[in-house]
Amino acid sequence: PIDFIRKPLLWANMIETFDGTHTSGPNFSYALLAKRMKAANNRKLIRGSKMMRAGIAAEPIAPKTIQDMVDMGISRNAIYPCYGMAECCAGTASALGEEVRVMDGNVSSGLLARTAKYGMYVRIASAKESGDDRYHREILSDGEVGEIFIRTPSMANGYWKKPELDHRFRVNLSDGEEYFATGDLGKVVDDRLYVVGRSKELIIVNGRNVYPTDIERVVEVEYPD
């Protein structure tokens, strides 16, 4: 990671040098690489790439970053948005092989049905505890924004030597099942997951929810340099 932060172009150079076919990174890494490419007056350093899959995950995905990836020479068909948590080992949603979808400024992390057949389920539930049960949450309807919860046979039992955080692995939702609380906010529309931010970063202004990622994207557009 430190090498990349110091020399972002090293990533693209390695893909070129070794004819890389698969790569992956968070939204910020592709955005940073695109910025450095523009500064170097070379928007397509991945000219001869045989890239088959370019995964993008780990944080909300900006539509602008998808376009940046295309401008860098990555085929749109190779761009692979996804979502997962290490605590749940690991992939939860996948857009592999399908067109990138955007809704309300957020890129879909993919279909949930693909992982559901392996016993991994995603639910969007109220972001705050309700009633007498500290860890009981109500499952929300499609299109409503709430916290993302995951249930899977591959889920960990807890964090190493951090028992005070183990409650995140046993949150009861209104369907009677126990889930892992991701701390991420998102919504599901037509079986596709859209990640919008982190619950602890949510800003409430006069009763209105404001997501820091939305502010960041506006600033990036207004002040691209």
PDB file of C-alpha atoms in Angstrom, residues 1-220:
ATOM      1  CA  PRO A   1       0.000   0.000   0.000  1.00  0.00           C
ATOM      2  CA  ILE A   2       2.779   2.455   0.859  1.00  0.00           C
ATOM      3  CA  ASP A   3       4.486   1.860  -2.491  1.00  0.00           C
ATOM      4  CA  PHE A   4       1.207   2.606  -4.275  1.00  0.00           C
ATOM      5  CA  ILE A   5       0.563   5.809  -2.326  1.00  0.00           C
ATOM      6  CA  ARG A   6       4.071   7.024  -3.137  1.00  0.00           C
ATOM      7  CA  LYS A   7       4.029   5.934  -6.784  1.00  0.00           C
ATOM      8  CA  PRO A   8       0.472   5.244  -8.035  1.00  0.00           C
ATOM      9  CA  LEU A   9       1.712   4.819 -11.620  1.00  0.00           C
ATOM     10  CA  LEU A  10       3.630   1.727 -10.485  1.00  0.00           C
ATOM     11  CA  TRP A  11       0.309  -0.161 -10.484  1.00  0.00           C
ATOM     12  CA  ALA A  12      -0.404   0.599 -14.136  1.00  0.00           C
ATOM     13  CA  ASN A  13       3.216  -0.062 -15.093  1.00  0.00           C
ATOM     14  CA  MET A  14       3.125  -3.521 -13.494  1.00  0.00           C
ATOM     15  CA  ILE A  15      -0.103  -4.355 -15.348  1.00  0.00           C
ATOM     16  CA  GLU A  16       1.575  -3.338 -18.603  1.00  0.00           C
ATOM     17  CA  THR A  17       4.887  -5.042 -17.909  1.00  0.00           C
ATOM     18  CA  PHE A  18       3.423  -8.391 -16.893  1.00  0.00           C
ATOM     19  CA  ASP A  19       0.344  -8.364 -19.142  1.00  0.00           C
ATOM     20  CA  GLY A  20      -1.900  -8.443 -16.082  1.00  0.00           C
ATOM     21  CA  THR A  21      -5.319 -10.017 -16.593  1.00  0.00           C
ATOM     22  CA  HIS A  22      -6.860  -9.494 -13.130  1.00  0.00           C
ATOM     23  CA  THR A  23      -6.557  -6.666 -10.618  1.00  0.00           C
ATOM     24  CA  SER A  24      -8.617  -5.161  -7.827  1.00  0.00           C
ATOM     25  CA  GLY A  25      -8.753  -2.126  -5.570  1.00  0.00           C
ATOM     26  CA  PRO A  26     -11.035   0.307  -3.741  1.00  0.00           C
ATOM     27  CA  ASN A  27     -12.633   3.333  -5.366  1.00  0.00           C
ATOM     28  CA  PHE A  28      -9.944   5.724  -4.103  1.00  0.00           C
ATOM     29  CA  SER A  29      -7.099   3.709  -5.662  1.00  0.00           C
ATOM     30  CA  TYR A  30      -8.518   3.893  -9.190  1.00  0.00           C
ATOM     31  CA  ALA A  31      -9.384   7.579  -8.699  1.00  0.00           C
ATOM     32  CA  LEU A  32      -5.851   8.349  -7.496  1.00  0.00           C
ATOM     33  CA  LEU A  33      -4.295   6.445 -10.396  1.00  0.00           C
ATOM     34  CA  ALA A  34      -6.476   8.346 -12.875  1.00  0.00           C
ATOM     35  CA  LYS A  35      -5.409  11.677 -11.356  1.00  0.00           C
ATOM     36  CA  ARG A  36      -1.715  10.759 -11.631  1.00  0.00           C
ATOM     37  CA  MET A  37      -2.198   9.631 -15.231  1.00  0.00           C
ATOM     38  CA  LYS A  38      -3.758  12.971 -16.124  1.00  0.00           C
ATOM     39  CA  ALA A  39      -0.861  14.774 -14.454  1.00  0.00           C
ATOM     40  CA  ALA A  40       1.526  12.680 -16.559  1.00  0.00           C
ATOM     41  CA  ASN A  41      -0.431  13.612 -19.712  1.00  0.00           C
ATOM     42  CA  ASN A  42      -1.026   9.939 -20.398  1.00  0.00           C
ATOM     43  CA  ARG A  43      -4.592   8.841 -19.785  1.00  0.00           C
ATOM     44  CA  LYS A  44      -4.066   5.377 -21.238  1.00  0.00           C
ATOM     45  CA  LEU A  45      -1.025   3.826 -19.627  1.00  0.00           C
ATOM     46  CA  ILE A  46      -2.844   0.486 -19.763  1.00  0.00           C
ATOM     47  CA  ARG A  47      -2.734   0.537 -23.555  1.00  0.00           C
ATOM     48  CA  GLY A  48      -1.790  -3.060 -24.270  1.00  0.00           C
ATOM     49  CA  SER A  49      -3.481  -4.571 -21.254  1.00  0.00           C
ATOM     50  CA  LYS A  50      -5.184  -7.934 -21.549  1.00  0.00           C
ATOM     51  CA  MET A  51      -7.279  -7.070 -18.523  1.00  0.00           C
ATOM     52  CA  MET A  52     -10.152  -9.514 -18.053  1.00  0.00           C
ATOM     53  CA  ARG A  53     -11.361  -8.445 -14.592  1.00  0.00           C
ATOM     54  CA  ALA A  54     -10.835  -5.198 -12.694  1.00  0.00           C
ATOM     55  CA  GLY A  55     -12.550  -5.510  -9.329  1.00  0.00           C
ATOM     56  CA  ILE A  56     -13.646  -2.413  -7.435  1.00  0.00           C
ATOM     57  CA  ALA A  57     -15.024  -2.630  -3.902  1.00  0.00           C
ATOM     58  CA  ALA A  58     -14.318  -1.815  -0.218  1.00  0.00           C
ATOM     59  CA  GLU A  59     -16.132   1.561  -0.257  1.00  0.00           C
ATOM     60  CA  PRO A  60     -18.977   3.325  -2.107  1.00  0.00           C
ATOM     61  CA  ILE A  61     -18.231   3.349  -5.839  1.00  0.00           C
ATOM     62  CA  ALA A  62     -18.480   6.673  -7.687  1.00  0.00           C
ATOM     63  CA  PRO A  63     -19.793   6.715 -11.286  1.00  0.00           C
ATOM     64  CA  LYS A  64     -16.924   9.078 -12.161  1.00  0.00           C
ATOM     65  CA  THR A  65     -14.416   6.426 -11.088  1.00  0.00           C
ATOM     66  CA  ILE A  66     -15.987   3.902 -13.455  1.00  0.00           C
ATOM     67  CA  GLN A  67     -15.495   6.381 -16.303  1.00  0.00           C
ATOM     68  CA  ASP A  68     -11.927   7.028 -15.119  1.00  0.00           C
ATOM     69  CA  MET A  69     -11.234   3.290 -15.380  1.00  0.00           C
ATOM     70  CA  VAL A  70     -12.522   3.239 -18.955  1.00  0.00           C
ATOM     71  CA  ASP A  71     -10.430   6.304 -19.819  1.00  0.00           C
ATOM     72  CA  MET A  72      -7.364   4.525 -18.427  1.00  0.00           C
ATOM     73  CA  GLY A  73      -7.809   1.739 -20.944  1.00  0.00           C
ATOM     74  CA  ILE A  74      -9.798  -0.803 -18.933  1.00  0.00           C
ATOM     75  CA  SER A  75     -12.662  -2.294 -20.929  1.00  0.00           C
ATOM     76  CA  ARG A  76     -16.079  -1.498 -19.469  1.00  0.00           C
ATOM     77  CA  ASN A  77     -16.890  -5.209 -19.730  1.00  0.00           C
ATOM     78  CA  ALA A  78     -13.932  -5.988 -17.453  1.00  0.00           C
ATOM     79  CA  ILE A  79     -15.028  -3.652 -14.647  1.00  0.00           C
ATOM     80  CA  TYR A  80     -16.317  -5.747 -11.773  1.00  0.00           C
ATOM     81  CA  PRO A  81     -18.069  -3.938  -8.862  1.00  0.00           C
ATOM     82  CA  CYS A  82     -18.546  -6.147  -5.805  1.00  0.00           C
ATOM     83  CA  TYR A  83     -19.110  -6.050  -2.047  1.00  0.00           C
ATOM     84  CA  GLY A  84     -18.012  -8.247   0.817  1.00  0.00           C
ATOM     85  CA  MET A  85     -16.710  -8.408   4.364  1.00  0.00           C
ATOM     86  CA  ALA A  86     -13.669 -10.308   5.651  1.00  0.00           C
ATOM     87  CA  GLU A  87     -15.734 -11.273   8.708  1.00  0.00           C
ATOM     88  CA  CYS A  88     -18.082 -13.191   6.387  1.00  0.00           C
ATOM     89  CA  CYS A  89     -15.442 -14.721   4.076  1.00  0.00           C
ATOM     90  CA  ALA A  90     -16.011 -12.652   1.981  1.00  0.00           C
ATOM     91  CA  GLY A  91     -17.923 -11.870  -1.256  1.00  0.00           C
ATOM     92  CA  THR A  92     -21.535 -10.843  -0.694  1.00  0.00           C
ATOM     93  CA  ALA A  93     -22.652  -9.176  -3.925  1.00  0.00           C
ATOM     94  CA  SER A  94     -21.277  -9.529  -7.423  1.00  0.00           C
ATOM     95  CA  ALA A  95     -21.708  -7.626 -10.690  1.00  0.00           C
ATOM     96  CA  LEU A  96     -19.528 -10.091 -12.585  1.00  0.00           C
ATOM     97  CA  GLY A  97     -20.423 -10.216 -16.275  1.00  0.00           C
ATOM     98  CA  GLU A  98     -23.199  -7.636 -16.178  1.00  0.00           C
ATOM     99  CA  GLU A  99     -23.494  -3.992 -17.152  1.00  0.00           C
ATOM    100  CA  VAL A 100     -22.522  -1.456 -14.503  1.00  0.00           C
ATOM    101  CA  ARG A 101     -25.693   0.058 -13.034  1.00  0.00           C
ATOM    102  CA  VAL A 102     -26.031   3.475 -11.393  1.00  0.00           C
ATOM    103  CA  MET A 103     -28.885   4.749  -9.209  1.00  0.00           C
ATOM    104  CA  ASP A 104     -29.020   8.091  -7.397  1.00  0.00           C
ATOM    105  CA  GLY A 105     -25.309   8.597  -7.952  1.00  0.00           C
ATOM    106  CA  ASN A 106     -24.322   5.202  -6.552  1.00  0.00           C
ATOM    107  CA  VAL A 107     -22.912   2.250  -8.482  1.00  0.00           C
ATOM    108  CA  SER A 108     -24.478  -1.153  -7.832  1.00  0.00           C
ATOM    109  CA  SER A 109     -22.210  -3.692  -6.149  1.00  0.00           C
ATOM    110  CA  GLY A 110     -24.081  -6.435  -7.974  1.00  0.00           C
ATOM    111  CA  LEU A 111     -26.734  -9.098  -7.637  1.00  0.00           C
ATOM    112  CA  LEU A 112     -27.475 -10.776  -4.306  1.00  0.00           C
ATOM    113  CA  ALA A 113     -29.049 -13.889  -5.822  1.00  0.00           C
ATOM    114  CA  ARG A 114     -25.634 -15.159  -6.922  1.00  0.00           C
ATOM    115  CA  THR A 115     -24.396 -15.485  -3.354  1.00  0.00           C
ATOM    116  CA  ALA A 116     -27.780 -16.412  -1.829  1.00  0.00           C
ATOM    117  CA  LYS A 117     -27.602 -19.809  -3.519  1.00  0.00           C
ATOM    118  CA  TYR A 118     -24.527 -20.486  -1.350  1.00  0.00           C
ATOM    119  CA  GLY A 119     -26.355 -19.602   1.856  1.00  0.00           C
ATOM    120  CA  MET A 120     -25.218 -15.966   2.092  1.00  0.00           C
ATOM    121  CA  TYR A 121     -28.047 -13.516   2.720  1.00  0.00           C
ATOM    122  CA  VAL A 122     -28.088  -9.724   2.842  1.00  0.00           C
ATOM    123  CA  ARG A 123     -30.735  -7.656   4.592  1.00  0.00           C
ATOM    124  CA  ILE A 124     -31.163  -3.902   4.958  1.00  0.00           C
ATOM    125  CA  ALA A 125     -32.445  -3.043   8.424  1.00  0.00           C
ATOM    126  CA  SER A 126     -32.973  -0.018  10.639  1.00  0.00           C
ATOM    127  CA  ALA A 127     -29.673   1.577  11.578  1.00  0.00           C
ATOM    128  CA  LYS A 128     -30.712   2.110  15.192  1.00  0.00           C
ATOM    129  CA  GLU A 129     -31.757  -0.291  17.953  1.00  0.00           C
ATOM    130  CA  SER A 130     -35.452  -0.343  18.789  1.00  0.00           C
ATOM    131  CA  GLY A 131     -37.521  -1.562  21.724  1.00  0.00           C
ATOM    132  CA  ASP A 132     -36.118  -3.351  24.770  1.00  0.00           C
ATOM    133  CA  ASP A 133     -33.794  -5.592  22.735  1.00  0.00           C
ATOM    134  CA  ARG A 134     -30.582  -3.659  22.133  1.00  0.00           C
ATOM    135  CA  TYR A 135     -29.719  -5.707  19.061  1.00  0.00           C
ATOM    136  CA  HIS A 136     -33.129  -6.126  17.424  1.00  0.00           C
ATOM    137  CA  ARG A 137     -33.576  -4.345  14.103  1.00  0.00           C
ATOM    138  CA  GLU A 138     -36.491  -4.082  11.688  1.00  0.00           C
ATOM    139  CA  ILE A 139     -35.883  -5.237   8.108  1.00  0.00           C
ATOM    140  CA  LEU A 140     -36.635  -2.451   5.634  1.00  0.00           C
ATOM    141  CA  SER A 141     -38.372  -2.602   2.267  1.00  0.00           C
ATOM    142  CA  ASP A 142     -36.622  -2.428  -1.100  1.00  0.00           C
ATOM    143  CA  GLY A 143     -35.312   1.044  -1.860  1.00  0.00           C
ATOM    144  CA  GLU A 144     -35.065   2.122   1.796  1.00  0.00           C
ATOM    145  CA  VAL A 145     -31.622   3.050   3.121  1.00  0.00           C
ATOM    146  CA  GLY A 146     -30.437   1.312   6.271  1.00  0.00           C
ATOM    147  CA  GLU A 147     -27.560  -0.686   7.693  1.00  0.00           C
ATOM    148  CA  ILE A 148     -26.332  -3.693   5.698  1.00  0.00           C
ATOM    149  CA  PHE A 149     -26.527  -7.026   7.561  1.00  0.00           C
ATOM    150  CA  ILE A 150     -25.095 -10.366   6.411  1.00  0.00           C
ATOM    151  CA  ARG A 151     -25.911 -13.966   7.371  1.00  0.00           C
ATOM    152  CA  THR A 152     -23.733 -16.807   6.100  1.00  0.00           C
ATOM    153  CA  PRO A 153     -22.371 -20.207   7.229  1.00  0.00           C
ATOM    154  CA  SER A 154     -18.842 -18.839   6.710  1.00  0.00           C
ATOM    155  CA  MET A 155     -19.261 -15.995   9.220  1.00  0.00           C
ATOM    156  CA  ALA A 156     -16.598 -15.692  11.931  1.00  0.00           C
ATOM    157  CA  ASN A 157     -17.505 -16.151  15.603  1.00  0.00           C
ATOM    158  CA  GLY A 158     -15.954 -12.873  16.678  1.00  0.00           C
ATOM    159  CA  TYR A 159     -12.820 -10.737  16.695  1.00  0.00           C
ATOM    160  CA  TRP A 160      -9.512 -12.009  18.085  1.00  0.00           C
ATOM    161  CA  LYS A 161      -9.191 -10.858  21.717  1.00  0.00           C
ATOM    162  CA  LYS A 162     -11.895  -8.194  21.276  1.00  0.00           C
ATOM    163  CA  PRO A 163     -14.963  -9.681  23.005  1.00  0.00           C
ATOM    164  CA  GLU A 164     -16.482  -6.222  23.416  1.00  0.00           C
ATOM    165  CA  LEU A 165     -17.158  -6.235  19.643  1.00  0.00           C
ATOM    166  CA  ASP A 166     -18.558  -9.757  19.379  1.00  0.00           C
ATOM    167  CA  HIS A 167     -22.142  -8.470  19.600  1.00  0.00           C
ATOM    168  CA  ARG A 168     -21.825  -7.382  15.946  1.00  0.00           C
ATOM    169  CA  PHE A 169     -21.924 -11.064  14.951  1.00  0.00           C
ATOM    170  CA  ARG A 170     -25.211 -11.803  16.737  1.00  0.00           C
ATOM    171  CA  VAL A 171     -27.679  -9.077  15.808  1.00  0.00           C
ATOM    172  CA  ASN A 172     -31.299 -10.234  15.712  1.00  0.00           C
ATOM    173  CA  LEU A 173     -33.375  -8.940  12.822  1.00  0.00           C
ATOM    174  CA  SER A 174     -37.155  -9.003  12.543  1.00  0.00           C
ATOM    175  CA  ASP A 175     -37.061 -12.297  10.585  1.00  0.00           C
ATOM    176  CA  GLY A 176     -35.828 -14.087  13.717  1.00  0.00           C
ATOM    177  CA  GLU A 177     -32.331 -14.763  12.367  1.00  0.00           C
ATOM    178  CA  GLU A 178     -28.937 -13.568  13.611  1.00  0.00           C
ATOM    179  CA  TYR A 179     -26.781 -11.429  11.318  1.00  0.00           C
ATOM    180  CA  PHE A 180     -23.449  -9.648  11.221  1.00  0.00           C
ATOM    181  CA  ALA A 181     -23.752  -5.855  11.458  1.00  0.00           C
ATOM    182  CA  THR A 182     -21.436  -4.402   8.799  1.00  0.00           C
ATOM    183  CA  GLY A 183     -21.674  -0.757   9.819  1.00  0.00           C
ATOM    184  CA  ASP A 184     -22.207   0.088   6.146  1.00  0.00           C
ATOM    185  CA  LEU A 185     -25.306   1.859   4.868  1.00  0.00           C
ATOM    186  CA  GLY A 186     -27.027   0.821   1.676  1.00  0.00           C
ATOM    187  CA  LYS A 187     -30.210  -0.185  -0.083  1.00  0.00           C
ATOM    188  CA  VAL A 188     -31.430  -3.026  -2.279  1.00  0.00           C
ATOM    189  CA  VAL A 189     -33.321  -2.367  -5.519  1.00  0.00           C
ATOM    190  CA  ASP A 190     -34.269  -5.190  -7.907  1.00  0.00           C
ATOM    191  CA  ASP A 191     -31.988  -7.589  -5.975  1.00  0.00           C
ATOM    192  CA  ARG A 192     -29.007  -5.272  -6.481  1.00  0.00           C
ATOM    193  CA  LEU A 193     -27.049  -3.816  -3.592  1.00  0.00           C
ATOM    194  CA  TYR A 194     -26.090  -0.131  -3.529  1.00  0.00           C
ATOM    195  CA  VAL A 195     -23.639   0.966  -0.820  1.00  0.00           C
ATOM    196  CA  VAL A 196     -24.005   4.630   0.176  1.00  0.00           C
ATOM    197  CA  GLY A 197     -21.660   5.087   3.149  1.00  0.00           C
ATOM    198  CA  ARG A 198     -20.839   4.212   6.760  1.00  0.00           C
ATOM    199  CA  SER A 199     -23.392   4.518   9.563  1.00  0.00           C
ATOM    200  CA  LYS A 200     -20.904   6.167  11.942  1.00  0.00           C
ATOM    201  CA  GLU A 201     -20.117   8.839   9.336  1.00  0.00           C
ATOM    202  CA  LEU A 202     -23.741   9.817   8.648  1.00  0.00           C
ATOM    203  CA  ILE A 203     -24.440  13.538   9.125  1.00  0.00           C
ATOM    204  CA  ILE A 204     -27.972  14.636  10.054  1.00  0.00           C
ATOM    205  CA  VAL A 205     -28.845  18.252   9.212  1.00  0.00           C
ATOM    206  CA  ASN A 206     -32.345  19.499  10.112  1.00  0.00           C
ATOM    207  CA  GLY A 207     -33.638  15.935  10.025  1.00  0.00           C
ATOM    208  CA  ARG A 208     -32.095  15.203   6.636  1.00  0.00           C
ATOM    209  CA  ASN A 209     -29.480  12.481   6.133  1.00  0.00           C
ATOM    210  CA  VAL A 210     -26.290  13.700   4.454  1.00  0.00           C
ATOM    211  CA  TYR A 211     -23.668  11.180   3.347  1.00  0.00           C
ATOM    212  CA  PRO A 212     -20.015  12.337   3.387  1.00  0.00           C
ATOM    213  CA  THR A 213     -19.352  10.503   0.110  1.00  0.00           C
ATOM    214  CA  ASP A 214     -21.919  12.740  -1.618  1.00  0.00           C
ATOM    215  CA  ILE A 215     -20.124  15.840  -0.325  1.00  0.00           C
ATOM    216  CA  GLU A 216     -16.762  14.439  -1.432  1.00  0.00           C
ATOM    217  CA  ARG A 217     -18.043  13.804  -4.962  1.00  0.00           C
ATOM    218  CA  VAL A 218     -19.442  17.331  -5.302  1.00  0.00           C
ATOM    219  CA  VAL A 219     -16.105  18.790  -4.173  1.00  0.00           C
ATOM    220  CA  GLU A 220     -14.191  16.523  -6.570  1.00  0.00           C
TER     221      GLU A 220
END
